[in-house]
Amino acid sequence: MIDEILHIINKFGHITYGEDITQLEHALQCGQLAREDGASDALIAAALLHDIGQFLDDAGNAAEQRGVDARHEITGAAFLARAFPEAVTEPVRLHVDAKRYLCAVRPGYREGLSKASELSLRLQGGPMTPEEVAAFRNEPHFAAAVRLRHYDDMGKQRDWQVLALETYRPLLAGLTRPYPQGL
Ligand code: FE
């Protein structure tokens, strides 16, 4: 599973999806931000892997080129659930909702989004309603999802030297569980 994940990221990592940096740089910057923030291993892994759904079923091109929301956070979380616990998969699943949440509750947050994030926000339903905000706050992994969202937003910097993908292998291996019987 770890080999498969690293292979997928390396294979599609050169893609940009409308941002200034590649998806590999974005993933590594998010992982680095989580490390520097003292996040748990699970949240570091979530930060590193949060966009992996973009590489599955060509979801990443959907928003930019076809104007549809392919729900990459759902496909990504489901894929990661084959090997990782909820402390990894839930922040991944919720990272788009966390953006919609922050747009609703944090003044000025929306204005700071990248162009691509603003475009996808509209496809994702825009800022949360008060009811959605209340429900989101009840999610067990709510706080981790919001932290991940901040890494996501900050992890779009040009010319930042960060740790290489391979350095995350032991951390990822430490979080994985064996495949269930029959898979
Ligand atoms: Fe992202």
PDB file of C-alpha atoms and ligand atoms in Angstrom:
ATOM      1  CA  MET A   1       0.000   0.000   0.000  1.00  0.00           C
ATOM      2  CA  ILE A   2       2.784   2.458   0.863  1.00  0.00           C
ATOM      3  CA  ASP A   3       4.566   1.611  -2.382  1.00  0.00           C
ATOM      4  CA  GLU A   4       1.313   2.124  -4.275  1.00  0.00           C
ATOM      5  CA  ILE A   5       0.711   5.505  -2.650  1.00  0.00           C
ATOM      6  CA  LEU A   6       4.229   6.775  -3.270  1.00  0.00           C
ATOM      7  CA  HIS A   7       4.029   5.513  -6.849  1.00  0.00           C
ATOM      8  CA  ILE A   8       0.743   7.342  -7.462  1.00  0.00           C
ATOM      9  CA  ILE A   9       2.088  10.587  -6.026  1.00  0.00           C
ATOM     10  CA  ASN A  10       5.286  10.345  -8.065  1.00  0.00           C
ATOM     11  CA  LYS A  11       3.345   9.492 -11.221  1.00  0.00           C
ATOM     12  CA  PHE A  12       0.909  12.396 -11.028  1.00  0.00           C
ATOM     13  CA  GLY A  13       2.930  14.799  -8.896  1.00  0.00           C
ATOM     14  CA  HIS A  14       3.982  17.025 -11.789  1.00  0.00           C
ATOM     15  CA  ILE A  15       0.385  18.145 -12.388  1.00  0.00           C
ATOM     16  CA  THR A  16      -0.607  21.625 -11.171  1.00  0.00           C
ATOM     17  CA  TYR A  17      -4.431  21.836 -11.317  1.00  0.00           C
ATOM     18  CA  GLY A  18      -4.370  25.586 -11.742  1.00  0.00           C
ATOM     19  CA  GLU A  19      -2.023  26.375  -8.838  1.00  0.00           C
ATOM     20  CA  ASP A  20       1.484  27.891  -9.086  1.00  0.00           C
ATOM     21  CA  ILE A  21       3.226  24.735  -7.849  1.00  0.00           C
ATOM     22  CA  THR A  22       2.980  21.037  -8.670  1.00  0.00           C
ATOM     23  CA  GLN A  23       0.852  18.604  -6.704  1.00  0.00           C
ATOM     24  CA  LEU A  24       4.000  16.893  -5.399  1.00  0.00           C
ATOM     25  CA  GLU A  25       5.352  20.207  -4.085  1.00  0.00           C
ATOM     26  CA  HIS A  26       1.944  20.946  -2.576  1.00  0.00           C
ATOM     27  CA  ALA A  27       1.754  17.575  -0.826  1.00  0.00           C
ATOM     28  CA  LEU A  28       5.295  17.872   0.542  1.00  0.00           C
ATOM     29  CA  GLN A  29       4.739  21.438   1.719  1.00  0.00           C
ATOM     30  CA  CYS A  30       1.566  20.424   3.536  1.00  0.00           C
ATOM     31  CA  GLY A  31       3.404  17.547   5.210  1.00  0.00           C
ATOM     32  CA  GLN A  32       6.225  19.886   6.176  1.00  0.00           C
ATOM     33  CA  LEU A  33       3.820  22.468   7.618  1.00  0.00           C
ATOM     34  CA  ALA A  34       2.168  19.759   9.707  1.00  0.00           C
ATOM     35  CA  ARG A  35       5.545  18.580  11.009  1.00  0.00           C
ATOM     36  CA  GLU A  36       6.640  22.094  11.886  1.00  0.00           C
ATOM     37  CA  ASP A  37       3.302  22.637  13.623  1.00  0.00           C
ATOM     38  CA  GLY A  38       3.977  19.637  15.861  1.00  0.00           C
ATOM     39  CA  ALA A  39       1.038  17.676  14.448  1.00  0.00           C
ATOM     40  CA  SER A  40       0.525  13.985  15.206  1.00  0.00           C
ATOM     41  CA  ASP A  41       1.858  11.390  12.765  1.00  0.00           C
ATOM     42  CA  ALA A  42      -1.720  10.773  11.631  1.00  0.00           C
ATOM     43  CA  LEU A  43      -2.269  14.441  10.822  1.00  0.00           C
ATOM     44  CA  ILE A  44       1.113  14.700   9.083  1.00  0.00           C
ATOM     45  CA  ALA A  45       0.097  11.733   6.913  1.00  0.00           C
ATOM     46  CA  ALA A  46      -3.294  13.320   6.257  1.00  0.00           C
ATOM     47  CA  ALA A  47      -1.599  16.566   5.226  1.00  0.00           C
ATOM     48  CA  LEU A  48       0.767  14.739   2.890  1.00  0.00           C
ATOM     49  CA  LEU A  49      -1.971  12.603   1.328  1.00  0.00           C
ATOM     50  CA  HIS A  50      -5.037  14.844   1.480  1.00  0.00           C
ATOM     51  CA  ASP A  51      -5.249  15.377  -2.273  1.00  0.00           C
ATOM     52  CA  ILE A  52      -4.533  11.822  -3.381  1.00  0.00           C
ATOM     53  CA  GLY A  53      -8.120  11.584  -4.579  1.00  0.00           C
ATOM     54  CA  GLN A  54      -7.184  14.090  -7.277  1.00  0.00           C
ATOM     55  CA  PHE A  55      -5.060  11.361  -8.850  1.00  0.00           C
ATOM     56  CA  LEU A  56      -7.762   8.713  -8.787  1.00  0.00           C
ATOM     57  CA  ASP A  57     -10.296   8.659 -11.634  1.00  0.00           C
ATOM     58  CA  ASP A  58      -8.887  11.916 -13.018  1.00  0.00           C
ATOM     59  CA  ALA A  59     -10.766  13.874 -10.365  1.00  0.00           C
ATOM     60  CA  GLY A  60      -8.237  16.694 -10.315  1.00  0.00           C
ATOM     61  CA  ASN A  61      -8.904  17.790 -13.856  1.00  0.00           C
ATOM     62  CA  ALA A  62     -12.634  17.792 -13.326  1.00  0.00           C
ATOM     63  CA  ALA A  63     -12.951  21.152 -11.562  1.00  0.00           C
ATOM     64  CA  GLU A  64     -10.448  22.970 -13.697  1.00  0.00           C
ATOM     65  CA  GLN A  65     -11.346  21.662 -17.122  1.00  0.00           C
ATOM     66  CA  ARG A  66     -14.859  20.311 -16.956  1.00  0.00           C
ATOM     67  CA  GLY A  67     -16.430  22.508 -14.293  1.00  0.00           C
ATOM     68  CA  VAL A  68     -17.626  19.631 -12.124  1.00  0.00           C
ATOM     69  CA  ASP A  69     -16.780  18.644  -8.582  1.00  0.00           C
ATOM     70  CA  ALA A  70     -15.489  15.074  -8.570  1.00  0.00           C
ATOM     71  CA  ARG A  71     -15.445  14.944  -4.746  1.00  0.00           C
ATOM     72  CA  HIS A  72     -11.745  14.093  -4.561  1.00  0.00           C
ATOM     73  CA  GLU A  73     -11.866  14.257  -0.744  1.00  0.00           C
ATOM     74  CA  ILE A  74     -14.333  11.347  -0.676  1.00  0.00           C
ATOM     75  CA  THR A  75     -12.488   9.138  -3.156  1.00  0.00           C
ATOM     76  CA  GLY A  76      -9.192   9.943  -1.458  1.00  0.00           C
ATOM     77  CA  ALA A  77     -10.452   9.107   2.037  1.00  0.00           C
ATOM     78  CA  ALA A  78     -12.048   5.869   0.804  1.00  0.00           C
ATOM     79  CA  PHE A  79      -8.823   4.838  -0.898  1.00  0.00           C
ATOM     80  CA  LEU A  80      -6.733   5.588   2.183  1.00  0.00           C
ATOM     81  CA  ALA A  81      -9.195   3.690   4.411  1.00  0.00           C
ATOM     82  CA  ARG A  82      -7.829   0.493   2.894  1.00  0.00           C
ATOM     83  CA  ALA A  83      -4.814   0.903   5.151  1.00  0.00           C
ATOM     84  CA  PHE A  84      -5.080   3.937   7.428  1.00  0.00           C
ATOM     85  CA  PRO A  85      -7.149   4.710  10.551  1.00  0.00           C
ATOM     86  CA  GLU A  86      -9.799   7.422  10.782  1.00  0.00           C
ATOM     87  CA  ALA A  87      -7.303   9.833  12.332  1.00  0.00           C
ATOM     88  CA  VAL A  88      -5.804   9.934   8.827  1.00  0.00           C
ATOM     89  CA  THR A  89      -8.848   9.440   6.617  1.00  0.00           C
ATOM     90  CA  GLU A  90     -11.339  11.721   8.383  1.00  0.00           C
ATOM     91  CA  PRO A  91      -9.342  14.968   8.099  1.00  0.00           C
ATOM     92  CA  VAL A  92      -8.819  14.063   4.428  1.00  0.00           C
ATOM     93  CA  ARG A  93     -12.543  13.472   3.922  1.00  0.00           C
ATOM     94  CA  LEU A  94     -13.381  16.742   5.679  1.00  0.00           C
ATOM     95  CA  HIS A  95     -10.771  19.063   4.189  1.00  0.00           C
ATOM     96  CA  VAL A  96     -13.135  20.506   1.610  1.00  0.00           C
ATOM     97  CA  ASP A  97     -15.891  20.944   4.194  1.00  0.00           C
ATOM     98  CA  ALA A  98     -13.304  22.680   6.382  1.00  0.00           C
ATOM     99  CA  LYS A  99     -12.787  25.248   3.645  1.00  0.00           C
ATOM    100  CA  ARG A 100     -16.549  25.790   3.353  1.00  0.00           C
ATOM    101  CA  TYR A 101     -16.654  26.044   7.163  1.00  0.00           C
ATOM    102  CA  LEU A 102     -13.851  28.605   7.408  1.00  0.00           C
ATOM    103  CA  CYS A 103     -15.446  30.684   4.656  1.00  0.00           C
ATOM    104  CA  ALA A 104     -18.585  30.846   6.788  1.00  0.00           C
ATOM    105  CA  VAL A 105     -17.033  31.605  10.198  1.00  0.00           C
ATOM    106  CA  ARG A 106     -13.653  33.296   9.638  1.00  0.00           C
ATOM    107  CA  PRO A 107     -13.832  36.868   8.279  1.00  0.00           C
ATOM    108  CA  GLY A 108     -11.315  37.440   5.490  1.00  0.00           C
ATOM    109  CA  TYR A 109     -10.563  33.733   5.037  1.00  0.00           C
ATOM    110  CA  ARG A 110     -12.253  33.434   1.674  1.00  0.00           C
ATOM    111  CA  GLU A 111     -10.360  36.426   0.257  1.00  0.00           C
ATOM    112  CA  GLY A 112      -7.082  34.629   1.003  1.00  0.00           C
ATOM    113  CA  LEU A 113      -7.913  31.522  -1.002  1.00  0.00           C
ATOM    114  CA  SER A 114      -5.958  30.749  -4.151  1.00  0.00           C
ATOM    115  CA  LYS A 115      -7.750  31.243  -7.460  1.00  0.00           C
ATOM    116  CA  ALA A 116      -8.148  27.503  -7.969  1.00  0.00           C
ATOM    117  CA  SER A 117      -9.522  27.091  -4.437  1.00  0.00           C
ATOM    118  CA  GLU A 118     -12.033  29.874  -5.004  1.00  0.00           C
ATOM    119  CA  LEU A 119     -13.169  28.270  -8.251  1.00  0.00           C
ATOM    120  CA  SER A 120     -13.593  24.862  -6.626  1.00  0.00           C
ATOM    121  CA  LEU A 121     -15.363  26.430  -3.632  1.00  0.00           C
ATOM    122  CA  ARG A 122     -18.232  27.461  -5.846  1.00  0.00           C
ATOM    123  CA  LEU A 123     -18.518  23.965  -7.290  1.00  0.00           C
ATOM    124  CA  GLN A 124     -18.354  22.522  -3.771  1.00  0.00           C
ATOM    125  CA  GLY A 125     -21.373  24.467  -2.562  1.00  0.00           C
ATOM    126  CA  GLY A 126     -19.873  27.752  -1.311  1.00  0.00           C
ATOM    127  CA  PRO A 127     -19.690  28.758   2.374  1.00  0.00           C
ATOM    128  CA  MET A 128     -21.561  26.556   4.858  1.00  0.00           C
ATOM    129  CA  THR A 129     -25.002  27.477   6.118  1.00  0.00           C
ATOM    130  CA  PRO A 130     -25.392  27.944   9.912  1.00  0.00           C
ATOM    131  CA  GLU A 131     -26.897  24.443  10.108  1.00  0.00           C
ATOM    132  CA  GLU A 132     -23.952  22.958   8.257  1.00  0.00           C
ATOM    133  CA  VAL A 133     -21.547  24.841  10.545  1.00  0.00           C
ATOM    134  CA  ALA A 134     -23.213  23.359  13.633  1.00  0.00           C
ATOM    135  CA  ALA A 135     -23.121  19.842  12.181  1.00  0.00           C
ATOM    136  CA  PHE A 136     -19.501  20.213  11.119  1.00  0.00           C
ATOM    137  CA  ARG A 137     -18.431  21.236  14.619  1.00  0.00           C
ATOM    138  CA  ASN A 138     -19.853  17.948  15.865  1.00  0.00           C
ATOM    139  CA  GLU A 139     -17.576  15.885  13.630  1.00  0.00           C
ATOM    140  CA  PRO A 140     -15.130  13.952  15.844  1.00  0.00           C
ATOM    141  CA  HIS A 141     -12.215  15.010  13.623  1.00  0.00           C
ATOM    142  CA  PHE A 142     -13.396  18.585  13.180  1.00  0.00           C
ATOM    143  CA  ALA A 143     -10.341  20.248  14.762  1.00  0.00           C
ATOM    144  CA  ALA A 144      -7.860  18.142  12.795  1.00  0.00           C
ATOM    145  CA  ALA A 145      -9.731  18.897   9.575  1.00  0.00           C
ATOM    146  CA  VAL A 146      -9.475  22.646  10.212  1.00  0.00           C
ATOM    147  CA  ARG A 147      -5.747  22.342  10.966  1.00  0.00           C
ATOM    148  CA  LEU A 148      -5.256  20.352   7.766  1.00  0.00           C
ATOM    149  CA  ARG A 149      -7.119  23.036   5.867  1.00  0.00           C
ATOM    150  CA  HIS A 150      -4.675  25.673   7.048  1.00  0.00           C
ATOM    151  CA  TYR A 151      -1.728  23.555   5.892  1.00  0.00           C
ATOM    152  CA  ASP A 152      -3.526  23.093   2.585  1.00  0.00           C
ATOM    153  CA  ASP A 153      -3.949  26.843   2.124  1.00  0.00           C
ATOM    154  CA  MET A 154      -0.379  27.670   3.180  1.00  0.00           C
ATOM    155  CA  GLY A 155       1.250  24.847   1.222  1.00  0.00           C
ATOM    156  CA  LYS A 156       1.270  26.661  -2.088  1.00  0.00           C
ATOM    157  CA  GLN A 157       4.573  28.525  -1.932  1.00  0.00           C
ATOM    158  CA  ARG A 158       7.097  28.799  -4.730  1.00  0.00           C
ATOM    159  CA  ASP A 159      10.729  27.826  -4.243  1.00  0.00           C
ATOM    160  CA  TRP A 160      10.495  26.225  -0.834  1.00  0.00           C
ATOM    161  CA  GLN A 161      12.907  23.366  -0.193  1.00  0.00           C
ATOM    162  CA  VAL A 162      11.181  20.711   1.894  1.00  0.00           C
ATOM    163  CA  LEU A 163      11.772  17.083   2.861  1.00  0.00           C
ATOM    164  CA  ALA A 164      11.495  14.526   0.063  1.00  0.00           C
ATOM    165  CA  LEU A 165       8.598  12.103  -0.334  1.00  0.00           C
ATOM    166  CA  GLU A 166      10.681   9.046   0.604  1.00  0.00           C
ATOM    167  CA  THR A 167      11.373  10.481   4.059  1.00  0.00           C
ATOM    168  CA  TYR A 168       7.710   9.905   4.936  1.00  0.00           C
ATOM    169  CA  ARG A 169       7.844   6.155   4.317  1.00  0.00           C
ATOM    170  CA  PRO A 170       8.540   5.119   7.940  1.00  0.00           C
ATOM    171  CA  LEU A 171       5.873   7.460   9.282  1.00  0.00           C
ATOM    172  CA  LEU A 172       3.296   6.100   6.821  1.00  0.00           C
ATOM    173  CA  ALA A 173       4.304   2.502   7.513  1.00  0.00           C
ATOM    174  CA  GLY A 174       3.848   3.099  11.229  1.00  0.00           C
ATOM    175  CA  LEU A 175       0.240   4.137  10.657  1.00  0.00           C
ATOM    176  CA  THR A 176      -0.907   1.411   8.287  1.00  0.00           C
ATOM    177  CA  ARG A 177      -2.727  -1.702   9.340  1.00  0.00           C
ATOM    178  CA  PRO A 178      -2.769  -4.991   7.453  1.00  0.00           C
ATOM    179  CA  TYR A 179      -5.318  -5.462   4.704  1.00  0.00           C
ATOM    180  CA  PRO A 180      -8.548  -7.081   5.960  1.00  0.00           C
ATOM    181  CA  GLN A 181      -9.015 -10.688   4.870  1.00  0.00           C
ATOM    182  CA  GLY A 182     -10.250 -10.989   1.305  1.00  0.00           C
ATOM    183  CA  LEU A 183      -8.980  -7.630   0.054  1.00  0.00           C
TER     184      LEU A 183
HETATM  185 FE    FE B   1      -4.698  20.572  -1.251  1.00  0.00          FE
END
